[in-house]
């Protein structure tokens, strides 16, 4: 079983739609959680950190459930520019080993 | 500072040849990571340095792979006797010392070095 698992998609949604991605992690020692975004043929870039109480950054909302070892990302009012692969990322205590999920592909269409 | 720099950006080699990739991290970052990414997959952890010390290596890193960070600044990743299965994007990332109790750290990636083994 992979340490971080994501639904690979792809998710095809119209502009303005709300879309949610889920991620589960297996190592209970995981301490820090993130969502990264990766555009086609580009390097991953941090989208947002995920905090225990949940957090929001504009149209993006991240949630963490430590008991279920589950992370989610909600995108509201999708834009064409949101089309990308979204990577769920977990890091163990001290941040030494940072593990990426396989990513979920999102296509937003006009 | 222009971010994380990787060279070469592309490398095409014949099976059995050795290749070396270089990574120059952000200057104030003491942590450096190497990942490998193939099409449709997320980055797979290969190894991690804190300053010049290599603290962890993945089981993915066979005996043909070696990484160094001799002065705690730039790093090299060498692949000996390349195989077609080594074809991938090799990503380097760096991060500063984590802040706060949780130890959360954010990785900044370079653009990667794409290896094609014929």
mmCIF file with all atom_site columns, C-alpha atoms in Angstrom:
data_model
loop_
_atom_site.group_PDB
_atom_site.id
_atom_site.type_symbol
_atom_site.label_atom_id
_atom_site.label_alt_id
_atom_site.label_comp_id
_atom_site.label_asym_id
_atom_site.label_entity_id
_atom_site.label_seq_id
_atom_site.pdbx_PDB_ins_code
_atom_site.Cartn_x
_atom_site.Cartn_y
_atom_site.Cartn_z
_atom_site.occupancy
_atom_site.B_iso_or_equiv
_atom_site.pdbx_formal_charge
_atom_site.auth_seq_id
_atom_site.auth_comp_id
_atom_site.auth_asym_id
_atom_site.auth_atom_id
_atom_site.pdbx_PDB_model_num
ATOM 1   C CA . UNK A 1 1   ? 0.000   0.000  0.000   1.00 0.00 ? 1   UNK A CA 1
ATOM 2   C CA . UNK A 1 2   ? 1.327   3.451  -0.886  1.00 0.00 ? 2   UNK A CA 1
ATOM 3   C CA . UNK A 1 3   ? 2.001   5.812  1.992   1.00 0.00 ? 3   UNK A CA 1
ATOM 4   C CA . UNK A 1 4   ? -0.109  8.562  0.394   1.00 0.00 ? 4   UNK A CA 1
ATOM 5   C CA . UNK A 1 5   ? -3.068  7.667  -1.818  1.00 0.00 ? 5   UNK A CA 1
ATOM 6   C CA . UNK A 1 6   ? -5.127  9.927  -4.049  1.00 0.00 ? 6   UNK A CA 1
ATOM 7   C CA . UNK A 1 7   ? -7.871  9.437  -6.607  1.00 0.00 ? 7   UNK A CA 1
ATOM 8   C CA . UNK A 1 8   ? -5.967  9.936  -9.891  1.00 0.00 ? 8   UNK A CA 1
ATOM 9   C CA . UNK A 1 9   ? -8.993  11.354 -11.716 1.00 0.00 ? 9   UNK A CA 1
ATOM 10  C CA . UNK A 1 10  ? -9.111  12.996 -14.109 1.00 0.00 ? 10  UNK A CA 1
ATOM 11  C CA . UNK A 1 11  ? -11.795 15.331 -12.906 1.00 0.00 ? 11  UNK A CA 1
ATOM 12  C CA . UNK A 1 12  ? -13.454 17.192 -15.781 1.00 0.00 ? 12  UNK A CA 1
ATOM 13  C CA . UNK A 1 13  ? -15.527 20.126 -14.534 1.00 0.00 ? 13  UNK A CA 1
ATOM 14  C CA . UNK A 1 14  ? -17.063 23.248 -16.089 1.00 0.00 ? 14  UNK A CA 1
ATOM 15  C CA . UNK A 1 15  ? -15.935 26.719 -15.113 1.00 0.00 ? 15  UNK A CA 1
ATOM 16  C CA . UNK A 1 16  ? -17.586 27.849 -11.919 1.00 0.00 ? 16  UNK A CA 1
ATOM 17  C CA . UNK A 1 17  ? -18.004 24.349 -10.519 1.00 0.00 ? 17  UNK A CA 1
ATOM 18  C CA . UNK A 1 18  ? -16.963 23.212 -7.060  1.00 0.00 ? 18  UNK A CA 1
ATOM 19  C CA . UNK A 1 19  ? -14.656 20.217 -6.952  1.00 0.00 ? 19  UNK A CA 1
ATOM 20  C CA . UNK A 1 20  ? -13.215 18.234 -4.050  1.00 0.00 ? 20  UNK A CA 1
ATOM 21  C CA . UNK A 1 21  ? -10.140 16.035 -3.883  1.00 0.00 ? 21  UNK A CA 1
ATOM 22  C CA . UNK A 1 22  ? -9.441  13.449 -1.223  1.00 0.00 ? 22  UNK A CA 1
ATOM 23  C CA . UNK A 1 23  ? -6.236  11.956 0.067   1.00 0.00 ? 23  UNK A CA 1
ATOM 24  C CA . UNK A 1 24  ? -5.428  9.321  2.679   1.00 0.00 ? 24  UNK A CA 1
ATOM 25  C CA . UNK A 1 25  ? -2.108  8.644  4.375   1.00 0.00 ? 25  UNK A CA 1
ATOM 26  C CA . UNK A 1 26  ? -0.987  5.510  6.160   1.00 0.00 ? 26  UNK A CA 1
ATOM 27  C CA . UNK A 1 27  ? 1.808   6.635  8.488   1.00 0.00 ? 27  UNK A CA 1
ATOM 28  C CA . UNK A 1 28  ? 0.423   7.920  11.764  1.00 0.00 ? 28  UNK A CA 1
ATOM 29  C CA . UNK A 1 29  ? 3.789   9.611  12.420  1.00 0.00 ? 29  UNK A CA 1
ATOM 30  C CA . UNK A 1 30  ? 2.964   12.090 9.670   1.00 0.00 ? 30  UNK A CA 1
ATOM 31  C CA . UNK A 1 31  ? 3.062   15.531 11.140  1.00 0.00 ? 31  UNK A CA 1
ATOM 32  C CA . UNK A 1 32  ? 2.749   18.132 8.395   1.00 0.00 ? 32  UNK A CA 1
ATOM 33  C CA . UNK A 1 33  ? 0.426   18.211 5.427   1.00 0.00 ? 33  UNK A CA 1
ATOM 34  C CA . UNK A 1 34  ? 0.342   20.177 2.212   1.00 0.00 ? 34  UNK A CA 1
ATOM 35  C CA . UNK A 1 35  ? -1.249  20.473 -1.194  1.00 0.00 ? 35  UNK A CA 1
ATOM 36  C CA . UNK A 1 36  ? 1.063   21.193 -4.107  1.00 0.00 ? 36  UNK A CA 1
ATOM 37  C CA . UNK A 1 37  ? 0.066   22.063 -7.639  1.00 0.00 ? 37  UNK A CA 1
ATOM 38  C CA . UNK A 1 38  ? 1.924   20.829 -10.704 1.00 0.00 ? 38  UNK A CA 1
ATOM 39  C CA . UNK A 1 39  ? 1.300   22.192 -14.172 1.00 0.00 ? 39  UNK A CA 1
ATOM 40  C CA . UNK A 1 40  ? 2.088   20.048 -17.206 1.00 0.00 ? 40  UNK A CA 1
ATOM 41  C CA . UNK A 1 41  ? 5.856   19.613 -17.606 1.00 0.00 ? 41  UNK A CA 1
ATOM 42  C CA . UNK A 1 42  ? 6.569   21.983 -14.727 1.00 0.00 ? 42  UNK A CA 1
ATOM 43  C CA . UNK A 1 43  ? 7.869   21.471 -11.209 1.00 0.00 ? 43  UNK A CA 1
ATOM 44  C CA . UNK A 1 44  ? 5.495   21.126 -8.221  1.00 0.00 ? 44  UNK A CA 1
ATOM 45  C CA . UNK A 1 45  ? 4.734   24.326 -6.351  1.00 0.00 ? 45  UNK A CA 1
ATOM 46  C CA . UNK A 1 46  ? 3.176   24.780 -2.930  1.00 0.00 ? 46  UNK A CA 1
ATOM 47  C CA . UNK A 1 47  ? -0.533  25.564 -3.083  1.00 0.00 ? 47  UNK A CA 1
ATOM 48  C CA . UNK A 1 48  ? -1.240  25.581 0.637   1.00 0.00 ? 48  UNK A CA 1
ATOM 49  C CA . UNK A 1 49  ? -0.376  24.008 3.944   1.00 0.00 ? 49  UNK A CA 1
ATOM 50  C CA . UNK A 1 50  ? -3.080  22.050 5.751   1.00 0.00 ? 50  UNK A CA 1
ATOM 51  C CA . UNK A 1 51  ? -3.739  22.791 9.399   1.00 0.00 ? 51  UNK A CA 1
ATOM 52  C CA . UNK A 1 52  ? -5.619  20.675 11.920  1.00 0.00 ? 52  UNK A CA 1
ATOM 53  C CA . UNK A 1 53  ? -8.396  23.227 12.265  1.00 0.00 ? 53  UNK A CA 1
ATOM 54  C CA . UNK A 1 54  ? -8.824  23.487 8.505   1.00 0.00 ? 54  UNK A CA 1
ATOM 55  C CA . UNK A 1 55  ? -7.814  26.534 6.520   1.00 0.00 ? 55  UNK A CA 1
ATOM 56  C CA . UNK A 1 56  ? -8.915  28.590 3.583   1.00 0.00 ? 56  UNK A CA 1
ATOM 57  C CA . UNK A 1 57  ? -7.037  30.583 0.974   1.00 0.00 ? 57  UNK A CA 1
ATOM 58  C CA . UNK A 1 58  ? -9.416  32.402 -1.340  1.00 0.00 ? 58  UNK A CA 1
ATOM 59  C CA . UNK A 1 59  ? -11.314 29.799 -3.340  1.00 0.00 ? 59  UNK A CA 1
ATOM 60  C CA . UNK A 1 60  ? -9.331  26.929 -1.822  1.00 0.00 ? 60  UNK A CA 1
ATOM 61  C CA . UNK A 1 61  ? -10.214 25.149 1.436   1.00 0.00 ? 61  UNK A CA 1
ATOM 62  C CA . UNK A 1 62  ? -8.141  22.384 3.004   1.00 0.00 ? 62  UNK A CA 1
ATOM 63  C CA . UNK A 1 63  ? -9.264  20.014 5.751   1.00 0.00 ? 63  UNK A CA 1
ATOM 64  C CA . UNK A 1 64  ? -7.389  17.481 7.856   1.00 0.00 ? 64  UNK A CA 1
ATOM 65  C CA . UNK A 1 65  ? -8.843  14.573 9.827   1.00 0.00 ? 65  UNK A CA 1
ATOM 66  C CA . UNK A 1 66  ? -6.031  13.024 11.862  1.00 0.00 ? 66  UNK A CA 1
ATOM 67  C CA . UNK A 1 67  ? -8.228  10.288 13.326  1.00 0.00 ? 67  UNK A CA 1
ATOM 68  C CA . UNK A 1 68  ? -9.152  9.037  9.847   1.00 0.00 ? 68  UNK A CA 1
ATOM 69  C CA . UNK A 1 69  ? -5.772  10.015 8.340   1.00 0.00 ? 69  UNK A CA 1
ATOM 70  C CA . UNK A 1 70  ? -7.574  11.914 5.631   1.00 0.00 ? 70  UNK A CA 1
ATOM 71  C CA . UNK A 1 71  ? -6.904  15.215 3.878   1.00 0.00 ? 71  UNK A CA 1
ATOM 72  C CA . UNK A 1 72  ? -9.148  17.083 1.478   1.00 0.00 ? 72  UNK A CA 1
ATOM 73  C CA . UNK A 1 73  ? -8.971  20.054 -0.873  1.00 0.00 ? 73  UNK A CA 1
ATOM 74  C CA . UNK A 1 74  ? -12.045 21.956 -2.026  1.00 0.00 ? 74  UNK A CA 1
ATOM 75  C CA . UNK A 1 75  ? -11.908 24.350 -4.962  1.00 0.00 ? 75  UNK A CA 1
ATOM 76  C CA . UNK A 1 76  ? -14.848 26.693 -5.391  1.00 0.00 ? 76  UNK A CA 1
ATOM 77  C CA . UNK A 1 77  ? -15.761 28.660 -8.505  1.00 0.00 ? 77  UNK A CA 1
ATOM 78  C CA . UNK A 1 78  ? -13.250 26.765 -10.677 1.00 0.00 ? 78  UNK A CA 1
ATOM 79  C CA . UNK A 1 79  ? -11.270 28.760 -13.235 1.00 0.00 ? 79  UNK A CA 1
ATOM 80  C CA . UNK A 1 80  ? -9.676  27.550 -16.452 1.00 0.00 ? 80  UNK A CA 1
ATOM 81  C CA . UNK A 1 81  ? -6.338  28.338 -14.838 1.00 0.00 ? 81  UNK A CA 1
ATOM 82  C CA . UNK A 1 82  ? -7.013  25.791 -12.082 1.00 0.00 ? 82  UNK A CA 1
ATOM 83  C CA . UNK A 1 83  ? -6.389  22.986 -14.600 1.00 0.00 ? 83  UNK A CA 1
ATOM 84  C CA . UNK A 1 84  ? -3.384  21.126 -13.205 1.00 0.00 ? 84  UNK A CA 1
ATOM 85  C CA . UNK A 1 85  ? -2.388  18.104 -11.145 1.00 0.00 ? 85  UNK A CA 1
ATOM 86  C CA . UNK A 1 86  ? -2.912  18.465 -7.404  1.00 0.00 ? 86  UNK A CA 1
ATOM 87  C CA . UNK A 1 87  ? -0.462  16.583 -5.215  1.00 0.00 ? 87  UNK A CA 1
ATOM 88  C CA . UNK A 1 88  ? -1.203  15.583 -1.640  1.00 0.00 ? 88  UNK A CA 1
ATOM 89  C CA . UNK A 1 89  ? 1.947   15.757 0.477   1.00 0.00 ? 89  UNK A CA 1
ATOM 90  C CA . UNK A 1 90  ? 2.736   14.511 3.976   1.00 0.00 ? 90  UNK A CA 1
ATOM 91  C CA . UNK A 1 91  ? 5.853   15.039 6.014   1.00 0.00 ? 91  UNK A CA 1
ATOM 92  C CA . UNK A 1 92  ? 7.019   13.191 9.096   1.00 0.00 ? 92  UNK A CA 1
ATOM 93  C CA . UNK A 1 93  ? 8.047   14.803 12.341  1.00 0.00 ? 93  UNK A CA 1
ATOM 94  C CA . UNK A 1 94  ? 10.914  17.197 11.726  1.00 0.00 ? 94  UNK A CA 1
ATOM 95  C CA . UNK A 1 95  ? 10.069  17.370 8.064   1.00 0.00 ? 95  UNK A CA 1
ATOM 96  C CA . UNK A 1 96  ? 12.821  14.967 7.120   1.00 0.00 ? 96  UNK A CA 1
ATOM 97  C CA . UNK A 1 97  ? 10.974  12.731 4.700   1.00 0.00 ? 97  UNK A CA 1
ATOM 98  C CA . UNK A 1 98  ? 8.334   14.377 2.585   1.00 0.00 ? 98  UNK A CA 1
ATOM 99  C CA . UNK A 1 99  ? 6.125   11.986 0.624   1.00 0.00 ? 99  UNK A CA 1
ATOM 100 C CA . UNK A 1 100 ? 4.000   12.896 -2.393  1.00 0.00 ? 100 UNK A CA 1
ATOM 101 C CA . UNK A 1 101 ? 0.857   11.225 -3.608  1.00 0.00 ? 101 UNK A CA 1
ATOM 102 C CA . UNK A 1 102 ? 0.510   10.312 -7.279  1.00 0.00 ? 102 UNK A CA 1
ATOM 103 C CA . UNK A 1 103 ? -1.641  13.383 -7.876  1.00 0.00 ? 103 UNK A CA 1
ATOM 104 C CA . UNK A 1 104 ? -5.170  14.120 -9.037  1.00 0.00 ? 104 UNK A CA 1
ATOM 105 C CA . UNK A 1 105 ? -5.610  15.666 -12.464 1.00 0.00 ? 105 UNK A CA 1
ATOM 106 C CA . UNK A 1 106 ? -8.145  18.450 -12.895 1.00 0.00 ? 106 UNK A CA 1
ATOM 107 C CA . UNK A 1 107 ? -9.409  19.804 -16.198 1.00 0.00 ? 107 UNK A CA 1
ATOM 108 C CA . UNK A 1 108 ? -11.622 22.881 -16.050 1.00 0.00 ? 108 UNK A CA 1
ATOM 109 C CA . UNK A 1 109 ? -13.514 23.543 -19.285 1.00 0.00 ? 109 UNK A CA 1
ATOM 110 C CA . UNK A 1 110 ? -15.202 26.662 -20.577 1.00 0.00 ? 110 UNK A CA 1
ATOM 111 C CA . UNK B 2 1   ? 18.762  34.430 -5.584  1.00 0.00 ? 1   UNK B CA 1
ATOM 112 C CA . UNK B 2 2   ? 17.078  32.797 -8.571  1.00 0.00 ? 2   UNK B CA 1
ATOM 113 C CA . UNK B 2 3   ? 15.639  29.758 -6.822  1.00 0.00 ? 3   UNK B CA 1
ATOM 114 C CA . UNK B 2 4   ? 16.711  26.127 -7.185  1.00 0.00 ? 4   UNK B CA 1
ATOM 115 C CA . UNK B 2 5   ? 18.827  25.516 -10.262 1.00 0.00 ? 5   UNK B CA 1
ATOM 116 C CA . UNK B 2 6   ? 19.317  22.128 -11.934 1.00 0.00 ? 6   UNK B CA 1
ATOM 117 C CA . UNK B 2 7   ? 21.674  21.137 -14.730 1.00 0.00 ? 7   UNK B CA 1
ATOM 118 C CA . UNK B 2 8   ? 21.504  19.789 -17.304 1.00 0.00 ? 8   UNK B CA 1
ATOM 119 C CA . UNK B 2 9   ? 17.832  20.263 -18.071 1.00 0.00 ? 9   UNK B CA 1
ATOM 120 C CA . UNK B 2 10  ? 17.844  17.375 -20.523 1.00 0.00 ? 10  UNK B CA 1
ATOM 121 C CA . UNK B 2 11  ? 20.171  14.410 -20.901 1.00 0.00 ? 11  UNK B CA 1
ATOM 122 C CA . UNK B 2 12  ? 19.952  11.672 -23.514 1.00 0.00 ? 12  UNK B CA 1
ATOM 123 C CA . UNK B 2 13  ? 22.326  8.785  -22.999 1.00 0.00 ? 13  UNK B CA 1
ATOM 124 C CA . UNK B 2 14  ? 22.870  5.232  -24.107 1.00 0.00 ? 14  UNK B CA 1
ATOM 125 C CA . UNK B 2 15  ? 22.236  2.336  -21.783 1.00 0.00 ? 15  UNK B CA 1
ATOM 126 C CA . UNK B 2 16  ? 25.282  1.541  -19.701 1.00 0.00 ? 16  UNK B CA 1
ATOM 127 C CA . UNK B 2 17  ? 26.656  5.070  -19.609 1.00 0.00 ? 17  UNK B CA 1
ATOM 128 C CA . UNK B 2 18  ? 27.072  7.120  -16.424 1.00 0.00 ? 18  UNK B CA 1
ATOM 129 C CA . UNK B 2 19  ? 25.272  10.428 -15.932 1.00 0.00 ? 19  UNK B CA 1
ATOM 130 C CA . UNK B 2 20  ? 25.555  13.151 -13.313 1.00 0.00 ? 20  UNK B CA 1
ATOM 131 C CA . UNK B 2 21  ? 23.041  15.825 -12.402 1.00 0.00 ? 21  UNK B CA 1
ATOM 132 C CA . UNK B 2 22  ? 23.768  18.943 -10.409 1.00 0.00 ? 22  UNK B CA 1
ATOM 133 C CA . UNK B 2 23  ? 21.493  20.899 -8.103  1.00 0.00 ? 23  UNK B CA 1
ATOM 134 C CA . UNK B 2 24  ? 22.162  24.347 -6.676  1.00 0.00 ? 24  UNK B CA 1
ATOM 135 C CA . UNK B 2 25  ? 19.657  25.025 -3.884  1.00 0.00 ? 25  UNK B CA 1
ATOM 136 C CA . UNK B 2 26  ? 18.471  28.356 -2.567  1.00 0.00 ? 26  UNK B CA 1
ATOM 137 C CA . UNK B 2 27  ? 21.521  29.664 -0.733  1.00 0.00 ? 27  UNK B CA 1
ATOM 138 C CA . UNK B 2 28  ? 20.037  29.961 2.755   1.00 0.00 ? 28  UNK B CA 1
ATOM 139 C CA . UNK B 2 29  ? 18.375  26.523 2.637   1.00 0.00 ? 29  UNK B CA 1
ATOM 140 C CA . UNK B 2 30  ? 20.207  23.818 4.572   1.00 0.00 ? 30  UNK B CA 1
ATOM 141 C CA . UNK B 2 31  ? 17.954  20.941 3.473   1.00 0.00 ? 31  UNK B CA 1
ATOM 142 C CA . UNK B 2 32  ? 18.158  19.377 0.040   1.00 0.00 ? 32  UNK B CA 1
ATOM 143 C CA . UNK B 2 33  ? 16.034  16.600 -1.465  1.00 0.00 ? 33  UNK B CA 1
ATOM 144 C CA . UNK B 2 34  ? 16.200  14.495 -4.608  1.00 0.00 ? 34  UNK B CA 1
ATOM 145 C CA . UNK B 2 35  ? 13.064  13.021 -6.149  1.00 0.00 ? 35  UNK B CA 1
ATOM 146 C CA . UNK B 2 36  ? 12.331  11.018 -9.285  1.00 0.00 ? 36  UNK B CA 1
ATOM 147 C CA . UNK B 2 37  ? 9.128   11.490 -11.257 1.00 0.00 ? 37  UNK B CA 1
ATOM 148 C CA . UNK B 2 38  ? 7.752   9.400  -14.116 1.00 0.00 ? 38  UNK B CA 1
ATOM 149 C CA . UNK B 2 39  ? 4.740   10.184 -16.289 1.00 0.00 ? 39  UNK B CA 1
ATOM 150 C CA . UNK B 2 40  ? 1.464   10.073 -14.386 1.00 0.00 ? 40  UNK B CA 1
ATOM 151 C CA . UNK B 2 41  ? 3.118   9.605  -11.010 1.00 0.00 ? 41  UNK B CA 1
ATOM 152 C CA . UNK B 2 42  ? 3.951   11.948 -8.179  1.00 0.00 ? 42  UNK B CA 1
ATOM 153 C CA . UNK B 2 43  ? 7.544   12.666 -7.195  1.00 0.00 ? 43  UNK B CA 1
ATOM 154 C CA . UNK B 2 44  ? 9.158   9.641  -5.494  1.00 0.00 ? 44  UNK B CA 1
ATOM 155 C CA . UNK B 2 45  ? 11.553  10.384 -2.638  1.00 0.00 ? 45  UNK B CA 1
ATOM 156 C CA . UNK B 2 46  ? 15.143  9.339  -3.320  1.00 0.00 ? 46  UNK B CA 1
ATOM 157 C CA . UNK B 2 47  ? 17.339  10.965 -0.705  1.00 0.00 ? 47  UNK B CA 1
ATOM 158 C CA . UNK B 2 48  ? 17.695  13.884 1.679   1.00 0.00 ? 48  UNK B CA 1
ATOM 159 C CA . UNK B 2 49  ? 20.576  16.003 2.978   1.00 0.00 ? 49  UNK B CA 1
ATOM 160 C CA . UNK B 2 50  ? 20.795  18.303 5.936   1.00 0.00 ? 50  UNK B CA 1
ATOM 161 C CA . UNK B 2 51  ? 23.824  20.440 5.211   1.00 0.00 ? 51  UNK B CA 1
ATOM 162 C CA . UNK B 2 52  ? 26.457  17.953 3.993   1.00 0.00 ? 52  UNK B CA 1
ATOM 163 C CA . UNK B 2 53  ? 25.022  14.942 5.817   1.00 0.00 ? 53  UNK B CA 1
ATOM 164 C CA . UNK B 2 54  ? 22.944  12.447 3.839   1.00 0.00 ? 54  UNK B CA 1
ATOM 165 C CA . UNK B 2 55  ? 20.333  11.507 6.435   1.00 0.00 ? 55  UNK B CA 1
ATOM 166 C CA . UNK B 2 56  ? 18.055  9.177  4.514   1.00 0.00 ? 56  UNK B CA 1
ATOM 167 C CA . UNK B 2 57  ? 18.054  7.137  1.345   1.00 0.00 ? 57  UNK B CA 1
ATOM 168 C CA . UNK B 2 58  ? 15.085  5.438  -0.258  1.00 0.00 ? 58  UNK B CA 1
ATOM 169 C CA . UNK B 2 59  ? 15.156  1.772  -1.145  1.00 0.00 ? 59  UNK B CA 1
ATOM 170 C CA . UNK B 2 60  ? 14.533  3.052  -4.679  1.00 0.00 ? 60  UNK B CA 1
ATOM 171 C CA . UNK B 2 61  ? 18.118  4.272  -4.661  1.00 0.00 ? 61  UNK B CA 1
ATOM 172 C CA . UNK B 2 62  ? 19.997  1.207  -5.852  1.00 0.00 ? 62  UNK B CA 1
ATOM 173 C CA . UNK B 2 63  ? 23.762  0.757  -5.658  1.00 0.00 ? 63  UNK B CA 1
ATOM 174 C CA . UNK B 2 64  ? 24.021  2.431  -9.067  1.00 0.00 ? 64  UNK B CA 1
ATOM 175 C CA . UNK B 2 65  ? 22.783  5.715  -7.618  1.00 0.00 ? 65  UNK B CA 1
ATOM 176 C CA . UNK B 2 66  ? 24.897  7.974  -5.457  1.00 0.00 ? 66  UNK B CA 1
ATOM 177 C CA . UNK B 2 67  ? 24.294  11.476 -4.201  1.00 0.00 ? 67  UNK B CA 1
ATOM 178 C CA . UNK B 2 68  ? 26.668  13.920 -2.570  1.00 0.00 ? 68  UNK B CA 1
ATOM 179 C CA . UNK B 2 69  ? 26.574  17.361 -1.065  1.00 0.00 ? 69  UNK B CA 1
ATOM 180 C CA . UNK B 2 70  ? 30.235  17.866 -0.241  1.00 0.00 ? 70  UNK B CA 1
ATOM 181 C CA . UNK B 2 71  ? 30.203  21.368 1.214   1.00 0.00 ? 71  UNK B CA 1
ATOM 182 C CA . UNK B 2 72  ? 26.583  21.619 2.192   1.00 0.00 ? 72  UNK B CA 1
ATOM 183 C CA . UNK B 2 73  ? 25.821  23.784 -0.817  1.00 0.00 ? 73  UNK B CA 1
ATOM 184 C CA . UNK B 2 74  ? 25.299  22.215 -4.252  1.00 0.00 ? 74  UNK B CA 1
ATOM 185 C CA . UNK B 2 75  ? 24.521  18.520 -4.680  1.00 0.00 ? 75  UNK B CA 1
ATOM 186 C CA . UNK B 2 76  ? 25.176  15.944 -7.375  1.00 0.00 ? 76  UNK B CA 1
ATOM 187 C CA . UNK B 2 77  ? 23.227  12.817 -8.237  1.00 0.00 ? 77  UNK B CA 1
ATOM 188 C CA . UNK B 2 78  ? 25.146  10.228 -10.231 1.00 0.00 ? 78  UNK B CA 1
ATOM 189 C CA . UNK B 2 79  ? 23.636  7.218  -11.961 1.00 0.00 ? 79  UNK B CA 1
ATOM 190 C CA . UNK B 2 80  ? 26.104  4.556  -13.034 1.00 0.00 ? 80  UNK B CA 1
ATOM 191 C CA . UNK B 2 81  ? 25.469  2.002  -15.780 1.00 0.00 ? 81  UNK B CA 1
ATOM 192 C CA . UNK B 2 82  ? 22.165  3.562  -16.733 1.00 0.00 ? 82  UNK B CA 1
ATOM 193 C CA . UNK B 2 83  ? 19.202  1.363  -17.624 1.00 0.00 ? 83  UNK B CA 1
ATOM 194 C CA . UNK B 2 84  ? 16.121  2.215  -19.661 1.00 0.00 ? 84  UNK B CA 1
ATOM 195 C CA . UNK B 2 85  ? 14.072  2.113  -16.448 1.00 0.00 ? 85  UNK B CA 1
ATOM 196 C CA . UNK B 2 86  ? 16.085  5.066  -15.154 1.00 0.00 ? 86  UNK B CA 1
ATOM 197 C CA . UNK B 2 87  ? 14.407  7.329  -17.711 1.00 0.00 ? 87  UNK B CA 1
ATOM 198 C CA . UNK B 2 88  ? 12.536  9.919  -15.665 1.00 0.00 ? 88  UNK B CA 1
ATOM 199 C CA . UNK B 2 89  ? 12.528  13.496 -14.465 1.00 0.00 ? 89  UNK B CA 1
ATOM 200 C CA . UNK B 2 90  ? 14.950  13.990 -11.574 1.00 0.00 ? 90  UNK B CA 1
ATOM 201 C CA . UNK B 2 91  ? 13.776  16.787 -9.315  1.00 0.00 ? 91  UNK B CA 1
ATOM 202 C CA . UNK B 2 92  ? 15.788  18.592 -6.682  1.00 0.00 ? 92  UNK B CA 1
ATOM 203 C CA . UNK B 2 93  ? 14.167  20.602 -3.914  1.00 0.00 ? 93  UNK B CA 1
ATOM 204 C CA . UNK B 2 94  ? 15.467  22.628 -0.997  1.00 0.00 ? 94  UNK B CA 1
ATOM 205 C CA . UNK B 2 95  ? 13.967  23.965 2.190   1.00 0.00 ? 95  UNK B CA 1
ATOM 206 C CA . UNK B 2 96  ? 15.036  26.013 5.185   1.00 0.00 ? 96  UNK B CA 1
ATOM 207 C CA . UNK B 2 97  ? 15.147  24.676 8.713   1.00 0.00 ? 97  UNK B CA 1
ATOM 208 C CA . UNK B 2 98  ? 11.526  24.049 9.765   1.00 0.00 ? 98  UNK B CA 1
ATOM 209 C CA . UNK B 2 99  ? 9.944   26.656 11.963  1.00 0.00 ? 99  UNK B CA 1
ATOM 210 C CA . UNK B 2 100 ? 7.778   25.976 14.953  1.00 0.00 ? 100 UNK B CA 1
ATOM 211 C CA . UNK B 2 101 ? 6.876   22.877 16.949  1.00 0.00 ? 101 UNK B CA 1
ATOM 212 C CA . UNK B 2 102 ? 5.277   20.998 14.089  1.00 0.00 ? 102 UNK B CA 1
ATOM 213 C CA . UNK B 2 103 ? 8.433   21.129 12.035  1.00 0.00 ? 103 UNK B CA 1
ATOM 214 C CA . UNK B 2 104 ? 6.537   21.884 8.879   1.00 0.00 ? 104 UNK B CA 1
ATOM 215 C CA . UNK B 2 105 ? 8.808   22.740 6.001   1.00 0.00 ? 105 UNK B CA 1
ATOM 216 C CA . UNK B 2 106 ? 7.989   23.882 2.512   1.00 0.00 ? 106 UNK B CA 1
ATOM 217 C CA . UNK B 2 107 ? 9.954   22.525 -0.422  1.00 0.00 ? 107 UNK B CA 1
ATOM 218 C CA . UNK B 2 108 ? 10.981  24.696 -3.345  1.00 0.00 ? 108 UNK B CA 1
ATOM 219 C CA . UNK B 2 109 ? 11.668  22.645 -6.457  1.00 0.00 ? 109 UNK B CA 1
ATOM 220 C CA . UNK B 2 110 ? 13.969  23.192 -9.362  1.00 0.00 ? 110 UNK B CA 1
ATOM 221 C CA . UNK B 2 111 ? 12.746  22.730 -12.929 1.00 0.00 ? 111 UNK B CA 1
ATOM 222 C CA . UNK B 2 112 ? 14.206  19.222 -13.016 1.00 0.00 ? 112 UNK B CA 1
ATOM 223 C CA . UNK B 2 113 ? 16.625  17.241 -15.146 1.00 0.00 ? 113 UNK B CA 1
ATOM 224 C CA . UNK B 2 114 ? 14.963  14.968 -17.677 1.00 0.00 ? 114 UNK B CA 1
ATOM 225 C CA . UNK B 2 115 ? 16.883  11.754 -18.391 1.00 0.00 ? 115 UNK B CA 1
ATOM 226 C CA . UNK B 2 116 ? 16.237  9.600  -21.431 1.00 0.00 ? 116 UNK B CA 1
ATOM 227 C CA . UNK B 2 117 ? 18.112  6.309  -21.641 1.00 0.00 ? 117 UNK B CA 1
ATOM 228 C CA . UNK B 2 118 ? 18.137  4.747  -25.110 1.00 0.00 ? 118 UNK B CA 1
#
